[in-house]
XYZ file of C-alpha atoms in Angstrom:
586
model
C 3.876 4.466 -47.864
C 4.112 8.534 -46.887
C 7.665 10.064 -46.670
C 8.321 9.694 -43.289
C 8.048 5.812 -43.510
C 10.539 5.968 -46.821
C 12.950 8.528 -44.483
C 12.669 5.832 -41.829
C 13.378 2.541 -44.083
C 16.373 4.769 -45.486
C 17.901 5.402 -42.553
C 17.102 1.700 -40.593
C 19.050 0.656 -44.241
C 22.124 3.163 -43.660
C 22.590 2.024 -39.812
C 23.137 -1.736 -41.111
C 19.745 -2.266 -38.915
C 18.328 -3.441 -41.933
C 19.168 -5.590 -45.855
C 18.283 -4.416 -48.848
C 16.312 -7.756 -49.379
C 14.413 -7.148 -46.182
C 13.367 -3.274 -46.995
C 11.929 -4.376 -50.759
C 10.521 -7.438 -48.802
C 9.131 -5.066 -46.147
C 7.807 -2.714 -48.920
C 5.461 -4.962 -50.557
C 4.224 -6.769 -47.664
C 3.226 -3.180 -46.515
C 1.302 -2.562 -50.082
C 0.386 -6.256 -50.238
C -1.674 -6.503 -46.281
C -2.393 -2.902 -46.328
C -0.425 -2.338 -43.443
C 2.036 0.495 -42.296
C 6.248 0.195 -42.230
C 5.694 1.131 -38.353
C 3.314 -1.950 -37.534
C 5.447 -4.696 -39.966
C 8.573 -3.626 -38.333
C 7.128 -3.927 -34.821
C 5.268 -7.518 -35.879
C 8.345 -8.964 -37.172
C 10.545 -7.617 -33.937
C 12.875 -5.962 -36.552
C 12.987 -3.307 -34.067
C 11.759 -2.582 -30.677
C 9.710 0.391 -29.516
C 12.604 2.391 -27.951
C 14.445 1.281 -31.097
C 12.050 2.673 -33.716
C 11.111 6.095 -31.686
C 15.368 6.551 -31.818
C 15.000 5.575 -35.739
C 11.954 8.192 -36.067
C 13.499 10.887 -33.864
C 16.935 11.251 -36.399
C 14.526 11.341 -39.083
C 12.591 14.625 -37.297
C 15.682 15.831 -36.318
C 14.359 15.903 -32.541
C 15.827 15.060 -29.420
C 14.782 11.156 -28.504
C 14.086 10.967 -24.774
C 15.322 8.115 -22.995
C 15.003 8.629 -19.475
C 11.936 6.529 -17.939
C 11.784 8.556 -14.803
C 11.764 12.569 -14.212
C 10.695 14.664 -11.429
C 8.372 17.542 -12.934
C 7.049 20.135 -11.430
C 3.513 20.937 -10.021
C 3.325 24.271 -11.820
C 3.589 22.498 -15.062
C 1.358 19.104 -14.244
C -1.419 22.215 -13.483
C -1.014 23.367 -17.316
C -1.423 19.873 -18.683
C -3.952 17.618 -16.715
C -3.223 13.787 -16.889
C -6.407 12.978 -18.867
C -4.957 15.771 -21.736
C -1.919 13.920 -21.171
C -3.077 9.961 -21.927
C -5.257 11.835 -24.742
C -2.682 13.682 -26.429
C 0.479 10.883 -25.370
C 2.405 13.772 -24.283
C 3.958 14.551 -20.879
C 5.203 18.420 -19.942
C 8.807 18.437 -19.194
C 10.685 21.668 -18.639
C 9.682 25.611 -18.573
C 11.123 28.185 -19.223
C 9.482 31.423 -18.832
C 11.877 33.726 -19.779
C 11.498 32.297 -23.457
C 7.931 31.703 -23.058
C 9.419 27.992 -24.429
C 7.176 24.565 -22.453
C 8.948 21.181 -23.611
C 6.824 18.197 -24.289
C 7.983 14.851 -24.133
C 4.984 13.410 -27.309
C 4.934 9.734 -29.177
C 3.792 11.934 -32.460
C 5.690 15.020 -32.566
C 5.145 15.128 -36.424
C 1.380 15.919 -35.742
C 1.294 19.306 -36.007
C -2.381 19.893 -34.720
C -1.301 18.335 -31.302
C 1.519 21.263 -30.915
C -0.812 23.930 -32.202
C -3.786 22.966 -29.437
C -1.004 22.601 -26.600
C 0.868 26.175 -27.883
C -2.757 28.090 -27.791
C -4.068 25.878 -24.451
C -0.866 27.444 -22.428
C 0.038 30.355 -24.101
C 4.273 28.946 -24.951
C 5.588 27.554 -27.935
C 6.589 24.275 -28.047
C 9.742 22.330 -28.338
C 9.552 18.594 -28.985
C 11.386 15.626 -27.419
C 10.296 12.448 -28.774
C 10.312 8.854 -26.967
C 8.313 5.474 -27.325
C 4.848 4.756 -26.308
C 5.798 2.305 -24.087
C 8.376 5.067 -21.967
C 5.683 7.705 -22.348
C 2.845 5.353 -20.355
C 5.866 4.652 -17.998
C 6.124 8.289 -17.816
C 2.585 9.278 -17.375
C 1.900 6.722 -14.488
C 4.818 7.941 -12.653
C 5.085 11.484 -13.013
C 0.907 11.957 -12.221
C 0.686 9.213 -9.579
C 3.100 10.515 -7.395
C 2.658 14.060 -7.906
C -1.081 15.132 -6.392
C 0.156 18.544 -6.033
C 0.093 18.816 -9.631
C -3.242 18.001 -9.447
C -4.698 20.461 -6.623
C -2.465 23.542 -8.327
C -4.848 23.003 -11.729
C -8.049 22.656 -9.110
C -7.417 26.113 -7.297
C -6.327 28.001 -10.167
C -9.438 27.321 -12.061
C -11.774 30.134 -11.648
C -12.486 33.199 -9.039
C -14.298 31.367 -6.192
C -12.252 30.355 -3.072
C -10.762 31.654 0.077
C -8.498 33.485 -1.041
C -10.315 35.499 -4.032
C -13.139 36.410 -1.795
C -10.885 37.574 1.496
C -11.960 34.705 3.139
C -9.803 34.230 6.120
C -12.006 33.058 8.989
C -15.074 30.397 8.935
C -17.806 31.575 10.485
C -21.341 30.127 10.807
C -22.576 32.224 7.984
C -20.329 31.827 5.733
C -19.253 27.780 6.416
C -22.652 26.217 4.573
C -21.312 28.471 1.607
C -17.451 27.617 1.628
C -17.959 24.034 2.004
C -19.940 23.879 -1.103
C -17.084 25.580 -3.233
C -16.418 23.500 -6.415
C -12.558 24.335 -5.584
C -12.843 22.376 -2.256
C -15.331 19.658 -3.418
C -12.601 19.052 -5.896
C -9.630 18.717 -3.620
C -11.415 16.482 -1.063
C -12.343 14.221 -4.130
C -8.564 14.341 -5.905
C -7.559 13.696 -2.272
C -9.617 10.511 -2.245
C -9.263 9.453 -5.526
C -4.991 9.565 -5.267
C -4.922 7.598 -2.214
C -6.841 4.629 -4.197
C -4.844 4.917 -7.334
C -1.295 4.470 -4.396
C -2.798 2.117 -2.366
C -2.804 3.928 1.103
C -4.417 2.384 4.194
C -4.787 5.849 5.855
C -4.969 10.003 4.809
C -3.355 12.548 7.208
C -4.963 15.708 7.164
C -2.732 17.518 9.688
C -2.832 21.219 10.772
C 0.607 23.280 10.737
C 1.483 26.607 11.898
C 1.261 27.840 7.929
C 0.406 25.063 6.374
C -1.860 22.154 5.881
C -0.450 19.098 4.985
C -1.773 15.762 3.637
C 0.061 12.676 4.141
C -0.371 8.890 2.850
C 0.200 5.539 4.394
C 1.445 3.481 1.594
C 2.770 -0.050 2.444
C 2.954 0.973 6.272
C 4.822 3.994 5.412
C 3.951 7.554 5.721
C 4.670 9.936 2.365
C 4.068 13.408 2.169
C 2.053 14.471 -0.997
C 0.551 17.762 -0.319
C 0.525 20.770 1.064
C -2.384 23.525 1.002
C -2.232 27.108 2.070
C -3.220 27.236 5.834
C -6.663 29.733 4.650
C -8.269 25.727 3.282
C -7.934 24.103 5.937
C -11.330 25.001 7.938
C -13.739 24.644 5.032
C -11.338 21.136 4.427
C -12.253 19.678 7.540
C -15.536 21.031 7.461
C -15.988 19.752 3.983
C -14.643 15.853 5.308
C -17.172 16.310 8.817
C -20.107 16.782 6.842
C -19.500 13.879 4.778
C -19.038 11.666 7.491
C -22.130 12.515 9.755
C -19.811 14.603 12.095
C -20.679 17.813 13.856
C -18.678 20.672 12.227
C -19.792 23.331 15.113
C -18.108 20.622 17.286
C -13.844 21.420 17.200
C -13.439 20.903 20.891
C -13.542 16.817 21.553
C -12.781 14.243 19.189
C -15.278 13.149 16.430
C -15.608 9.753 14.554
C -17.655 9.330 11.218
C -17.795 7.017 8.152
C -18.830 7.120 4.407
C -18.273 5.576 1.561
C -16.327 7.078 -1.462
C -16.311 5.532 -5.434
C -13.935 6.369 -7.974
C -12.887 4.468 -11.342
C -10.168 2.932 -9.438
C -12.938 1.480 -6.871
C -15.002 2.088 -4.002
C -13.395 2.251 -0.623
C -15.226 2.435 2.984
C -13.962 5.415 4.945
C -13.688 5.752 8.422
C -13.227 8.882 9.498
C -11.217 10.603 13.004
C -11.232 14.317 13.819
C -8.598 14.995 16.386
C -8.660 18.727 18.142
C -4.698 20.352 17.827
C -3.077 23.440 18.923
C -2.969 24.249 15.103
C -6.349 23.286 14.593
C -8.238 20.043 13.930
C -6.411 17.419 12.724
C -8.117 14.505 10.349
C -7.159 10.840 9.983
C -9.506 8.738 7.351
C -8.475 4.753 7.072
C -9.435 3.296 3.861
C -10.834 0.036 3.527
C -11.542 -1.549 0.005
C -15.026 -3.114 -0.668
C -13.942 -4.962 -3.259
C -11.128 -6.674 -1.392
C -11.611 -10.133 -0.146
C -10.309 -11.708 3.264
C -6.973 -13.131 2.462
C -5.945 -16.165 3.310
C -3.494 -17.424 6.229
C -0.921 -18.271 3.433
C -1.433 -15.135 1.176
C -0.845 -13.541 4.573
C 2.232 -15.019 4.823
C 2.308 -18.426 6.762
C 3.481 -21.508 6.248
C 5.598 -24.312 6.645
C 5.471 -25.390 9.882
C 3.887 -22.262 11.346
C 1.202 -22.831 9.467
C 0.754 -26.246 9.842
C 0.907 -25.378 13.687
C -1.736 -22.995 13.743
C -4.320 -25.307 11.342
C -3.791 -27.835 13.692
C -4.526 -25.143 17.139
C -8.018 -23.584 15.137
C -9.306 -27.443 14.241
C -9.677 -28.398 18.346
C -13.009 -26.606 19.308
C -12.179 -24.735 22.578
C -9.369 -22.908 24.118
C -7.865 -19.523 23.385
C -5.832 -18.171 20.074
C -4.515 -15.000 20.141
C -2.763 -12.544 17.661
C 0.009 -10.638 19.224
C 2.316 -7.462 18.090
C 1.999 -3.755 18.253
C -0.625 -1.657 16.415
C -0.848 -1.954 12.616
C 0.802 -5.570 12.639
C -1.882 -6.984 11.030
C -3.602 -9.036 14.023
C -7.295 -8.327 13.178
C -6.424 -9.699 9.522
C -5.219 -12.633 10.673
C -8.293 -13.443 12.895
C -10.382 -12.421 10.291
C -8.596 -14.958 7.894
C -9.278 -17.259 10.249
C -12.683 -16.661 10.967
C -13.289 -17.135 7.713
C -11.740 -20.440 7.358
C -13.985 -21.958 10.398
C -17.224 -19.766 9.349
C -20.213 -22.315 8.225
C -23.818 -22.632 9.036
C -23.450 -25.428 11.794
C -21.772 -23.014 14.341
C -22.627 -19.520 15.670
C -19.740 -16.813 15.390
C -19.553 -13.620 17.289
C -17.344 -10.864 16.967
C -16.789 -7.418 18.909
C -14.701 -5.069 17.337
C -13.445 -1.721 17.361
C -13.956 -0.873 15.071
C -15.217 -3.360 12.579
C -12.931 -3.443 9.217
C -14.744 -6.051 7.312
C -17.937 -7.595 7.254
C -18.012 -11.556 6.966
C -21.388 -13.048 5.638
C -22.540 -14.909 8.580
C -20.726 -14.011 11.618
C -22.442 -11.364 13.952
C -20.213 -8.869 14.377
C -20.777 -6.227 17.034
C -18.759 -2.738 17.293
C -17.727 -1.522 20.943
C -19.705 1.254 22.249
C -18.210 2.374 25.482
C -20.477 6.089 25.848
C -23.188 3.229 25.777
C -21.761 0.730 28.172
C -20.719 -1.396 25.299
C -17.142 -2.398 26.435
C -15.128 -5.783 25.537
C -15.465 -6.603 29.106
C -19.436 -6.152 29.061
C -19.780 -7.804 25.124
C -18.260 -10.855 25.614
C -20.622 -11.180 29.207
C -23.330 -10.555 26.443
C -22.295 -13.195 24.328
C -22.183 -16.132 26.489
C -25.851 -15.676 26.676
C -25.782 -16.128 22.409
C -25.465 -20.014 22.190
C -21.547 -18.831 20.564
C -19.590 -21.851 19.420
C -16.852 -19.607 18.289
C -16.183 -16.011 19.523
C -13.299 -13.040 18.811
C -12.847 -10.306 21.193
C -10.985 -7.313 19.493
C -8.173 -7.159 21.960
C -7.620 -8.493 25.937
C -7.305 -5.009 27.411
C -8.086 -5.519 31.165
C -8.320 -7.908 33.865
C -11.652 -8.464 33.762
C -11.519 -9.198 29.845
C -9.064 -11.267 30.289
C -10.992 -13.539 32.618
C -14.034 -13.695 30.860
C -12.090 -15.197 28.029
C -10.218 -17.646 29.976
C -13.633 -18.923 31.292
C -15.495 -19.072 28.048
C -12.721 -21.113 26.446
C -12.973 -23.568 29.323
C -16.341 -24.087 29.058
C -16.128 -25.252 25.350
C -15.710 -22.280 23.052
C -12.815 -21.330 20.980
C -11.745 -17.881 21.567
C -9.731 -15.347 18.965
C -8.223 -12.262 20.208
C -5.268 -9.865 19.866
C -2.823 -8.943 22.739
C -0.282 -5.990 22.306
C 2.925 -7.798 22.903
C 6.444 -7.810 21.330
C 6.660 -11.666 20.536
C 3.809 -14.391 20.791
C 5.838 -15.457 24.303
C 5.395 -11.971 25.774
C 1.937 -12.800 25.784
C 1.314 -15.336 28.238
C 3.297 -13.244 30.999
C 1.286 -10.206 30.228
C -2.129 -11.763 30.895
C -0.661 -13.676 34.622
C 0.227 -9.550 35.017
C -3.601 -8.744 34.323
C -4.924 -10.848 36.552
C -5.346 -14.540 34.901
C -5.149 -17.449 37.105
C -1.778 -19.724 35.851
C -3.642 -22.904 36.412
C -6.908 -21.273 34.278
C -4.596 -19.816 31.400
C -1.787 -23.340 31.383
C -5.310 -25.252 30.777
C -7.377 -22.674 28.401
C -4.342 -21.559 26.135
C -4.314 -23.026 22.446
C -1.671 -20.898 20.129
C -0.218 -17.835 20.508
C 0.653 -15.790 16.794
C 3.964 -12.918 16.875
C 3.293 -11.092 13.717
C 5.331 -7.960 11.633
C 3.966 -6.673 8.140
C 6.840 -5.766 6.201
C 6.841 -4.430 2.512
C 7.342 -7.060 -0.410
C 10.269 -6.155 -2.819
C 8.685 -4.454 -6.355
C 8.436 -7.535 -8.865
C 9.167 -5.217 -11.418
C 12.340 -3.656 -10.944
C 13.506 -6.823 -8.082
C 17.363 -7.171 -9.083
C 19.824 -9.519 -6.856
C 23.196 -8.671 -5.363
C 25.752 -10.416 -3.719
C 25.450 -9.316 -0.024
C 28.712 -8.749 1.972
C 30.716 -10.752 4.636
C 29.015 -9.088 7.809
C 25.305 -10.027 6.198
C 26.142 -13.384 5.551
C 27.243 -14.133 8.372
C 24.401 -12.412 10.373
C 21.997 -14.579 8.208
C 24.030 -18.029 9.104
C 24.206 -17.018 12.708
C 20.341 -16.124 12.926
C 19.167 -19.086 10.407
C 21.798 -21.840 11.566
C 20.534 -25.137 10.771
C 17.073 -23.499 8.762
C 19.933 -22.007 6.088
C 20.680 -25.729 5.567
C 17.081 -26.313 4.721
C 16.370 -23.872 2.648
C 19.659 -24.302 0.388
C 18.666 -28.077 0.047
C 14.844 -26.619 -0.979
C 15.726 -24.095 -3.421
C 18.610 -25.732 -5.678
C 18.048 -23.878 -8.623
C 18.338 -19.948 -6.451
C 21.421 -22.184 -4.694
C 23.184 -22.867 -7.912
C 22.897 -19.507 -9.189
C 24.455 -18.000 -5.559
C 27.429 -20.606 -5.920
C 28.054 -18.547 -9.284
C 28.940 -15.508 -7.665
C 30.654 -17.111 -5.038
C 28.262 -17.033 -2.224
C 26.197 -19.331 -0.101
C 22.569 -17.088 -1.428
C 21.811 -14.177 -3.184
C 19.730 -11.332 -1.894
C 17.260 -8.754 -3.713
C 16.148 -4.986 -3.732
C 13.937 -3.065 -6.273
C 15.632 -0.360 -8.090
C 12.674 1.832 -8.289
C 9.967 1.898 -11.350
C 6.908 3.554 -12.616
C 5.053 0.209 -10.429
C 6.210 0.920 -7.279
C 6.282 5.054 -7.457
C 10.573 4.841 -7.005
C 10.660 2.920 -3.856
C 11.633 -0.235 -4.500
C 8.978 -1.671 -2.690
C 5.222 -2.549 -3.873
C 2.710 -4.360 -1.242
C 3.053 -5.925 2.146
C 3.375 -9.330 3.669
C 3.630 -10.374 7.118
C 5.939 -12.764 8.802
C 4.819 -14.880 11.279
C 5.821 -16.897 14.624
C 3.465 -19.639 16.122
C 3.730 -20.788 20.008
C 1.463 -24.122 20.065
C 0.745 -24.194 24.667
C 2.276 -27.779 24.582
C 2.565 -29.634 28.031
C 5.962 -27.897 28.759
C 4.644 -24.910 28.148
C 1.373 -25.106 30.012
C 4.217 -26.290 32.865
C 6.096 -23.120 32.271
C 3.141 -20.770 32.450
C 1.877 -22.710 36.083
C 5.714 -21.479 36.856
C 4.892 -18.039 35.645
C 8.354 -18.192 33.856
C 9.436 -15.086 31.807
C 8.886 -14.693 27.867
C 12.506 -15.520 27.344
C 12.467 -18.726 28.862
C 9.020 -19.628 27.149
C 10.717 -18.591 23.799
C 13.843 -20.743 24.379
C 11.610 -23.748 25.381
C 9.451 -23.281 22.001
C 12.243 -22.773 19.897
C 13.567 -26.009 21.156
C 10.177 -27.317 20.443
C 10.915 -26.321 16.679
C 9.227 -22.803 16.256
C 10.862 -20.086 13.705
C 10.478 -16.862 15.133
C 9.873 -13.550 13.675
C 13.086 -12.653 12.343
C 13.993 -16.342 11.274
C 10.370 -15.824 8.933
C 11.659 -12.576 7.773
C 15.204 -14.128 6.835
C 14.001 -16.955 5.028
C 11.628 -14.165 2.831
C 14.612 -12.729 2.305
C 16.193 -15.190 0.873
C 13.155 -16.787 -1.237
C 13.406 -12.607 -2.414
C 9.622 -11.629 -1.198
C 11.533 -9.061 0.871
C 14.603 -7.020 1.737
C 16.772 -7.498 4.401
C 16.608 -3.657 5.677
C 12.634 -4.514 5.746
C 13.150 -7.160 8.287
C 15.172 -5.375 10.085
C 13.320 -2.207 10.422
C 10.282 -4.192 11.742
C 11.700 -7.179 13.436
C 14.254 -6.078 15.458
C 13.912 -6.558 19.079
């Protein structure tokens, strides 16, 4: 046993932490198993981790670190790069330059060759803070996950090359083939990349300012800012992204689209890739879509209870029309894709027209629109009634003569999926009588219609309840009313514990953690409303009625709608209540 691990019995002994008996018992159980003071005490949960790094810090005389979130600065993420950091279990904390003084945040302060590399890697000396191993890992995946500035400071101070070392101000065609090669902006397109896997965005903004470049992140439906780059990077960028993706880069005046794919330690992604010409320059959106992810199904989606059990029943009869309805980035194609993987098998033929196509299912054709080629939804699905289909998804019902094609291919014995930009699954029958569809085709040919939100999921980690106030509750009853009743008499044991803070349900929020990068929020779920066409429906749409009186007629009929879902989410704690309002609301 060194003298740190005597210090550290000492003083465990002296803070009534520990006996007497228990230290000489300690003591030769360490000499006995060969083991150190550190690793007994842990075993035996004498002490905890936060517990032990206090104990050790008193006996260094060194400030013990607490805190399991800081903001730092990119400057000083750029002198210490996060693999030096998980190497070395230290995280850079404060600077001050004045002093010439950089504070580390370490697990094993007392090693003395870890200060020395640090002091002659940055040029400062180095003052100490100490904390646990567990905080530090907290530490490390917050502070370097959410800061990719930190990152692309380190990248473009490293070396001479780059725009701005050589007086580089304007791409030309001589010198692009050069500056797109630069290891600097290889780098930043590939820290770029490799930070949106680690967060989970669905989408990268490159986006042109009138100084500036910024990059932005779509994370849980949500756009974050996480860069900016001197405007002087942008060209060679863009050019870099274009070149990857099969695009012309001596094209800036029309719109471009590319794809390629992209592998990192955190997993390979499928880009696709949209060039966009601005007043500021041109402007690049890449949407990332995982290889490795699977199609979920309808109830990791987010369905059930009755709407599910509604829309297994609509997908089992083998003709008419399903669609998917709610504005852009509601999650319609996943749902159709969740359910063409449910009815996918060898004994029928499945044909799918896209635009574009997000994931590839083993053993359905699946056909991207073309238009500059005359490949149009319209002129597809013609194509594909002349394919022996027995089931077949159209991307989206965009015009009249879409919409009829559909209509007549589900009345002569195929089941049609496709997506309709509507605000509620009722909206949807009056919008296709406004393109064109015959009432007494559509009341015949029409199956389901799906209303669909994705919302973000409450962080597991750092989920805490609260007792919501008077106005909430009541806005819950009123919206709920006899589905509150339900629920209550479903979930005794979340009941009980409301009835102990005196009120009828509790509701939940994250606090922010290293998990969820502060927000409170980590992942996505959608909530759901299914219309099944019943006879009074099919009456209602020969009536052309409006969507209000079709919803009123299918809520009597039993259907939750959107916001109803999104309650009852709220309540089982999947989600927030500000969530379902934000995207519900109508």
């Amino acid at each position: 046993m060194d003298y740190q691990e005597t210090a550290l019995l000492d003083y465990l002994l002296s803070s009534g932490k520990l006996t007497e008996e228990l230290v000489e018992s300690l003591k030769i159980e360490a000499a006995t198993l060969g083991k150190s003071l550190t690793e007994l005490l842990l075993e035996k949960r004498l002490v905890d981790q936060r517990g032990l790094a206090e104990a050790k810090a008193k006996v260094l005389g060194i400030p013990f670190f607490a805190e399991s979130k800081i903001s730092a600065d990119p400057e000083l993420l750029s002198l210490i790069s996060v693999d030096l950091a998980r190497t070395y279990q230290v995280v850079p904390y404060t600077l001050d330059k004045q002093g010439k003084i950089l504070s580390l945040i370490m697990v094993k302060p007392e090693e003395l060759s870890t200060v020395d590399f640090f002091q002659k890697r940055t040029g400062y000396a180095i003052k100490s803070l100490l904390t646990s191993k567990e905080n530090l890992d907290n530490l490390i995946a917050n502070v370097y996950s959410q800061s990719l500035s930190g990152e692309i400071s380190g990248v473009l101070k490293r070396g001479k090359e780059g725009p701005e070392d050589e007086g580089v101000r304007l791409v030309t065609a001589d010198t692009i083939s050069q500056i797109i090669k630069e290891p600097k902006i290889v780098e930043i397109v590939r820290k770029i990349l490799e930070h949106a896997i680690r967060l989970r965005a669905s989408d990268i903004h490159i986006e042109p300012m009138e100084n500036i470049t910024r990059v932005r992140y779509r994370i849980d439906g949500i756009l974050e800012e996480k860069l900016t780059l001197d405007k002087d990077y942008h060209a060679s960028l863009i050019s870099r992204i274009k070149i990857l993706s099969g695009m012309k880069i001596d094209e800036k005046r029309v719109p471009q689209d590319g794809r390629f794919n992209f592998q990192s330690e955190w997993g390979e992604v499928d880009l696709r890739i949209s060039s966009l010409p601005t007043v500021n320059g041109e402007k690049i959106v890449m949407r990332l879509l995982k290889k490795t992810d699977k199609v979920p199904t309808l109830s990791e989606l987010g369905l059930r209870g009755k709407a599910l059990t509604t829309l297994e029943e609509a997908i089992r009869i083998p003709h008419g029309i399903i669609l998917a309805t709610g504005p852009t980035g509601s999650g319609k194609t996943t749902t159709l894709y969740s359910i063409l993987t449910m009815v996918n098998s060898p004994k029928v033929n499945i044909v799918a027209l896209e635009d574009p196509v997000e994931y590839q299912i083993g053993g359905v054709n699946q056909v991207q629109i073309n238009p500059q080629a005359g490949l149009t939804f319209a002129s597809g699905l013609r194509s594909f009634l002349r394919q022996d289909p027995n089931i077949i998804m159209v991307g989206e019902i965009r015009d009249e003569e879409t919409a009829q094609l559909a209509v007549q291919a589900s009345l002569t014995g195929h089941l049609v999926f496709s997506t309709v930009h509507t605000n509620s699954a009722a909206g949807a029958l009056p919008r296709l009588l406004d393109m064109g569809a015959e009432p007494f085709l559509l009341s015949s040919s029409m199956t389901a219609v799906i209303g669909q939100r994705v919302l973000r999921t409450v962080c597991d980690k750092c989920k805490t309840a609260y007792v919501p106030e008077t106005n909430v509750i009541d806005d819950i009853k009123e919206v709920l009313g006899k589905l509150l009743d339900g629920w209550i008499k479903s979930n005794p044991i979340k009941a009980a514990e409301a009835q102990k803070n005196n009120t009828p349900f509790m509701l939940y929020k994250g606090s922010g953690c290293d998990k969820c990068g502060g927000s409170g929020y980590y992942g996505r779920i959608g909530i759901y409303e299914v219309l099944r066409v019943t006879d009074k429906i099919a009456k209602l749409i020969m009536e052309r009625a409006d969507a209000t009186t079709v919803e009123t007629a299918s809520k009597d009929d039993g259907m939750i709608i959107m916001k109803q879902d999104g309650y009852l989410k709220v309540l089982d704690g999947v989600t927030s209540l500000e969530e379902v309002i934000r995207v519900a609301q109508v």
